[in-house]
Short mmCIF file of C-alpha atoms in Angstrom, two decimals:
data_model
loop_
_atom_site.label_atom_id
_atom_site.label_comp_id
_atom_site.label_asym_id
_atom_site.label_seq_id
_atom_site.Cartn_x
_atom_site.Cartn_y
_atom_site.Cartn_z
CA UNK A 1 -0.07 -0.06 -0.41
CA UNK A 2 1.31 3.45 -1.08
CA UNK A 3 0.00 6.73 0.95
CA UNK A 4 0.69 10.18 -0.10
CA UNK A 5 1.66 12.71 2.62
CA UNK A 6 1.68 16.27 2.14
CA UNK A 7 3.37 18.81 4.70
CA UNK A 8 3.03 22.45 4.10
CA UNK A 9 5.65 24.56 6.72
CA UNK A 10 4.13 27.97 7.90
CA UNK A 11 6.00 31.11 7.89
CA UNK A 12 7.21 32.39 11.61
CA UNK A 13 4.56 34.53 13.18
CA UNK A 14 4.31 38.12 13.32
CA UNK A 15 5.96 40.09 16.05
CA UNK A 16 3.62 41.67 18.66
CA UNK A 17 4.78 44.05 21.12
CA UNK A 18 5.48 41.58 23.50
CA UNK A 19 7.74 39.32 21.48
CA UNK A 20 9.28 42.16 19.77
CA UNK A 21 10.29 43.45 23.04
CA UNK A 22 11.59 39.70 23.89
CA UNK A 23 13.58 39.72 20.65
CA UNK A 24 15.04 43.23 21.57
CA UNK A 25 15.81 41.91 24.98
CA UNK A 26 17.70 38.49 23.54
CA UNK A 27 19.81 40.95 21.36
CA UNK A 28 20.92 43.34 23.96
CA UNK A 29 18.71 46.55 22.02
CA UNK A 30 17.51 48.84 24.13
CA UNK A 31 16.47 49.00 27.73
CA UNK A 32 13.18 48.64 29.89
CA UNK A 33 12.93 52.21 29.68
CA UNK A 34 13.01 52.60 26.00
CA UNK A 35 10.88 49.82 24.86
CA UNK A 36 7.58 51.86 24.71
CA UNK A 37 9.10 54.71 22.76
CA UNK A 38 10.59 52.28 20.35
CA UNK A 39 7.36 50.48 19.79
CA UNK A 40 5.25 54.10 19.49
CA UNK A 41 7.99 55.36 17.28
CA UNK A 42 7.64 52.37 14.56
CA UNK A 43 4.08 52.77 14.80
CA UNK A 44 3.95 56.86 14.80
CA UNK A 45 6.42 56.97 11.87
CA UNK A 46 3.55 54.46 10.00
CA UNK A 47 6.59 51.65 9.75
CA UNK A 48 4.08 49.01 11.27
CA UNK A 49 0.23 49.04 11.75
CA UNK A 50 -1.56 46.62 14.53
CA UNK A 51 -3.70 44.32 13.33
CA UNK A 52 -4.88 42.87 15.95
CA UNK A 53 -1.86 42.40 18.16
CA UNK A 54 0.17 41.76 15.20
CA UNK A 55 2.51 44.25 13.96
CA UNK A 56 2.42 44.58 10.40
CA UNK A 57 5.34 46.06 8.54
CA UNK A 58 4.34 48.52 5.68
CA UNK A 59 5.94 49.82 2.08
CA UNK A 60 7.50 52.45 3.90
CA UNK A 61 9.30 50.07 6.31
CA UNK A 62 10.54 48.09 3.54
CA UNK A 63 12.16 51.45 1.77
CA UNK A 64 13.88 52.53 4.79
CA UNK A 65 15.20 49.52 5.73
CA UNK A 66 16.45 48.66 2.32
CA UNK A 67 18.26 52.31 2.52
CA UNK A 68 19.84 51.81 5.61
CA UNK A 69 20.94 48.47 4.83
CA UNK A 70 22.64 49.38 1.76
CA UNK A 71 24.34 52.79 2.73
CA UNK A 72 24.21 52.52 6.68
CA UNK A 73 25.09 48.76 6.98
CA UNK A 74 27.10 49.03 10.53
CA UNK A 75 24.47 51.89 12.29
CA UNK A 76 21.73 49.52 11.56
CA UNK A 77 23.40 46.13 12.72
CA UNK A 78 21.83 44.73 16.15
CA UNK A 79 24.94 43.73 17.29
CA UNK A 80 26.45 47.72 16.70
CA UNK A 81 23.02 49.07 18.77
CA UNK A 82 23.92 46.30 21.58
CA UNK A 83 27.42 47.49 22.06
CA UNK A 84 26.32 51.18 22.10
CA UNK A 85 23.98 50.58 24.69
CA UNK A 86 26.60 48.71 27.00
CA UNK A 87 28.76 51.93 26.34
CA UNK A 88 25.80 54.00 27.71
CA UNK A 89 25.36 51.66 30.44
CA UNK A 90 29.02 52.57 31.19
CA UNK A 91 28.54 56.04 31.10
CA UNK A 92 25.58 55.84 33.28
CA UNK A 93 27.30 53.87 36.05
CA UNK A 94 30.53 56.64 35.86
CA UNK A 95 33.00 54.62 34.28
CA UNK A 96 33.10 55.92 30.62
CA UNK A 97 33.43 59.83 29.85
CA UNK A 98 30.33 60.96 27.85
CA UNK A 99 31.87 63.44 25.74
CA UNK A 100 34.87 61.30 24.77
CA UNK A 101 32.26 58.69 23.74
CA UNK A 102 30.20 61.29 21.45
CA UNK A 103 33.30 62.37 19.56
CA UNK A 104 34.44 58.69 19.25
CA UNK A 105 30.88 57.92 17.77
CA UNK A 106 30.22 61.38 16.08
CA UNK A 107 33.35 62.86 14.85
CA UNK A 108 35.99 59.89 14.75
CA UNK A 109 37.18 58.48 11.27
CA UNK A 110 34.24 56.35 9.83
CA UNK A 111 32.10 58.00 12.48
CA UNK A 112 28.45 59.14 11.87
CA UNK A 113 29.34 62.41 10.57
CA UNK A 114 31.61 61.03 8.17
CA UNK A 115 29.88 57.90 6.91
CA UNK A 116 26.68 60.43 6.34
CA UNK A 117 28.74 62.85 4.20
CA UNK A 118 30.17 60.22 2.24
CA UNK A 119 26.94 58.33 2.08
CA UNK A 120 24.42 61.16 1.21
CA UNK A 121 26.13 61.75 -2.11
CA UNK A 122 25.71 58.80 -2.81
CA UNK A 123 22.01 58.11 -2.45
CA UNK A 124 19.54 58.56 -5.65
CA UNK A 125 16.39 59.37 -4.98
CA UNK A 126 14.79 57.39 -7.32
CA UNK A 127 16.45 54.01 -5.90
CA UNK A 128 15.54 55.02 -2.64
CA UNK A 129 12.17 55.44 -3.16
CA UNK A 130 12.22 51.69 -4.78
CA UNK A 131 10.96 48.64 -2.86
CA UNK A 132 11.94 44.62 -3.76
CA UNK A 133 9.66 42.51 -2.54
CA UNK A 134 10.13 38.89 -3.47
CA UNK A 135 7.06 37.98 -4.87
CA UNK A 136 6.35 35.41 -7.02
CA UNK A 137 6.19 36.01 -11.15
CA UNK A 138 7.33 39.88 -10.51
CA UNK A 139 11.29 39.25 -11.75
CA UNK A 140 9.75 37.99 -14.88
CA UNK A 141 7.92 41.41 -15.65
CA UNK A 142 8.90 45.22 -16.16
CA UNK A 143 6.94 45.92 -12.66
CA UNK A 144 8.76 48.21 -10.14
CA UNK A 145 7.40 49.16 -6.75
CA UNK A 146 7.73 52.57 -5.01
CA UNK A 147 7.25 54.90 -1.95
CA UNK A 148 5.90 58.24 -2.91
CA UNK A 149 4.39 61.45 -1.54
CA UNK A 150 0.79 60.03 -1.76
CA UNK A 151 1.84 56.33 -0.53
CA UNK A 152 2.91 53.22 -2.36
CA UNK A 153 2.52 52.47 -5.82
CA UNK A 154 3.72 50.07 -8.90
CA UNK A 155 4.87 51.17 -12.22
CA UNK A 156 5.21 48.78 -15.51
CA UNK A 157 6.60 49.74 -18.87
CA UNK A 158 4.26 48.89 -21.80
CA UNK A 159 4.96 49.70 -25.27
CA UNK A 160 7.35 52.39 -24.46
CA UNK A 161 5.11 54.14 -21.72
CA UNK A 162 5.11 53.91 -18.26
CA UNK A 163 1.95 53.07 -16.64
CA UNK A 164 1.33 53.90 -12.68
CA UNK A 165 -1.11 52.47 -10.34
CA UNK A 166 -1.91 53.59 -6.62
CA UNK A 167 -1.69 50.40 -4.03
CA UNK A 168 -4.47 50.99 -2.01
CA UNK A 169 -3.44 52.43 1.80
CA UNK A 170 -4.92 49.56 3.54
CA UNK A 171 -3.41 46.86 1.61
CA UNK A 172 -0.19 45.56 3.13
CA UNK A 173 3.04 43.97 1.32
CA UNK A 174 2.13 40.41 2.41
CA UNK A 175 -1.24 40.61 0.59
CA UNK A 176 0.39 42.00 -2.90
CA UNK A 177 0.79 39.54 -5.54
CA UNK A 178 1.72 39.56 -8.88
CA UNK A 179 -1.82 39.01 -9.97
CA UNK A 180 -3.11 42.02 -7.95
CA UNK A 181 -0.36 44.36 -9.33
CA UNK A 182 -1.66 43.67 -12.96
CA UNK A 183 -5.01 44.21 -12.14
CA UNK A 184 -3.93 47.41 -10.59
CA UNK A 185 -2.26 48.19 -13.66
CA UNK A 186 -4.97 46.96 -16.36
CA UNK A 187 -7.47 48.80 -14.36
CA UNK A 188 -5.28 52.17 -14.40
CA UNK A 189 -4.53 51.59 -18.36
CA UNK A 190 -7.78 50.82 -19.32
CA UNK A 191 -9.33 54.06 -17.38
CA UNK A 192 -12.48 54.61 -15.64
CA UNK A 193 -15.20 52.02 -16.20
CA UNK A 194 -18.65 53.21 -16.62
CA UNK A 195 -21.48 51.50 -15.06
CA UNK A 196 -24.10 53.75 -16.79
CA UNK A 197 -25.45 56.76 -16.82
CA UNK A 198 -27.57 58.48 -14.16
CA UNK A 199 -31.10 59.31 -15.46
CA UNK A 200 -31.51 62.39 -13.69
CA UNK A 201 -28.17 64.02 -14.51
CA UNK A 202 -27.02 62.25 -17.34
CA UNK A 203 -23.40 62.02 -15.81
CA UNK A 204 -21.78 58.52 -15.93
CA UNK A 205 -21.06 56.54 -12.88
CA UNK A 206 -17.46 55.28 -12.79
CA UNK A 207 -16.27 52.30 -10.83
CA UNK A 208 -12.44 53.58 -9.89
CA UNK A 209 -9.65 52.05 -7.23
CA UNK A 210 -7.48 54.58 -5.67
CA UNK A 211 -5.00 54.90 -2.49
CA UNK A 212 -7.93 54.31 -0.35
CA UNK A 213 -9.38 51.13 -2.19
CA UNK A 214 -12.26 51.14 -4.32
CA UNK A 215 -14.98 53.52 -4.90
CA UNK A 216 -17.70 55.34 -7.09
CA UNK A 217 -17.55 58.39 -8.65
CA UNK A 218 -19.76 60.60 -11.02
CA UNK A 219 -19.03 62.12 -13.73
CA UNK A 220 -14.88 62.55 -15.15
CA UNK A 221 -12.46 65.25 -13.71
CA UNK A 222 -12.53 68.17 -15.93
CA UNK A 223 -10.99 71.88 -15.43
CA UNK A 224 -14.21 72.90 -14.65
CA UNK A 225 -15.27 69.71 -12.04
CA UNK A 226 -11.56 69.05 -10.66
CA UNK A 227 -13.77 67.10 -7.61
CA UNK A 228 -16.69 65.09 -8.85
CA UNK A 229 -18.83 63.46 -6.16
CA UNK A 230 -17.12 60.09 -4.57
CA UNK A 231 -17.71 57.44 -2.19
CA UNK A 232 -15.77 54.66 -1.04
CA UNK A 233 -17.53 51.15 -1.36
CA UNK A 234 -18.61 49.64 2.38
CA UNK A 235 -16.35 47.40 3.97
CA UNK A 236 -17.49 43.70 2.54
CA UNK A 237 -18.03 44.91 -0.75
CA UNK A 238 -16.57 43.38 -3.51
CA UNK A 239 -15.91 45.73 -6.96
CA UNK A 240 -17.11 43.00 -9.10
CA UNK A 241 -20.50 43.14 -6.93
CA UNK A 242 -21.12 46.74 -7.84
CA UNK A 243 -23.86 47.73 -10.39
CA UNK A 244 -25.28 51.21 -11.50
CA UNK A 245 -28.33 50.88 -8.88
CA UNK A 246 -25.83 50.28 -5.86
CA UNK A 247 -23.39 52.84 -6.99
CA UNK A 248 -26.22 55.53 -7.34
CA UNK A 249 -27.39 54.30 -3.78
CA UNK A 250 -23.70 54.84 -2.27
CA UNK A 251 -23.31 58.58 -4.49
CA UNK A 252 -26.99 59.59 -2.57
CA UNK A 253 -24.93 59.60 0.49
CA UNK A 254 -24.74 61.03 2.97
CA UNK A 255 -28.56 61.57 3.01
CA UNK A 256 -30.85 63.19 5.29
CA UNK A 257 -32.61 61.76 8.35
CA UNK A 258 -34.14 64.60 9.55
CA UNK A 259 -34.09 67.53 11.99
CA UNK A 260 -32.44 67.27 15.65
CA UNK A 261 -35.44 67.84 17.72
CA UNK A 262 -33.39 69.81 20.16
CA UNK A 263 -31.06 72.32 17.69
CA UNK A 264 -33.33 72.17 14.64
CA UNK A 265 -30.29 71.05 12.60
CA UNK A 266 -29.92 68.51 9.82
CA UNK A 267 -29.04 64.80 11.10
CA UNK A 268 -27.29 63.27 8.15
CA UNK A 269 -26.12 59.37 7.71
CA UNK A 270 -23.06 58.77 5.36
CA UNK A 271 -19.73 56.69 4.81
CA UNK A 272 -16.42 57.45 4.75
CA UNK A 273 -12.70 56.44 4.80
CA UNK A 274 -13.26 55.15 8.05
CA UNK A 275 -16.63 53.48 7.55
CA UNK A 276 -20.65 54.46 8.31
CA UNK A 277 -20.88 57.69 10.17
CA UNK A 278 -23.55 60.07 11.54
CA UNK A 279 -23.27 63.99 11.21
CA UNK A 280 -25.06 66.88 13.05
#
């Protein structure tokens, strides 16, 4: 008898605040008094977002880490940081002169100042914004990922032209696949997809995808109409399930519910970037 058995390995679990602190303690990086500020900094600078208890790294985190590892590998090495912590402990105990340490760290040969002065001129902005993610199938395509002023985006060279598309802000690097990238590129290349016309206004209703995810829009962007009415899809809605009727319902928001009995002002219900809301 021959029986086929499969075994699949699972990736290591994401860091939580607790497991990250445990790793820092093991590596000798930071001290109990600094752990809270470390966790706060990586979230405040959007290097990681919390999903439940897990810390999920962002596209910015990949770009910054790659830049530092390329140009300042010694300074971001955990061993270097651990040794620095020990020196600082010696200063706190009064066994080492703080000014001597700062001079050796900052002004000495191959110190921070010389390192930055030397490397700064070698940093190319276009390369610094680029992210190298090991996505399956991506290496065969002329596709590049970048972090820009308005968030992460993808670029693809096609017929001598460059096509760009924003990556939705709620999509983590781990969720990105080569198929999703191609869909974003195709959507950007094909332009707005009209679901039909609003019988009352005659405007076309479009289904689009932006940095905050899929949304519906009434009319096109023109010189006279730079900000046409837009509404994000509700959580759980799939773009393929949106038709003209549903799009018009979304665009009717915010809708008036009535007047507040005490103030006489309108009470409205709508949906925004962070979900449904009531407005008074």
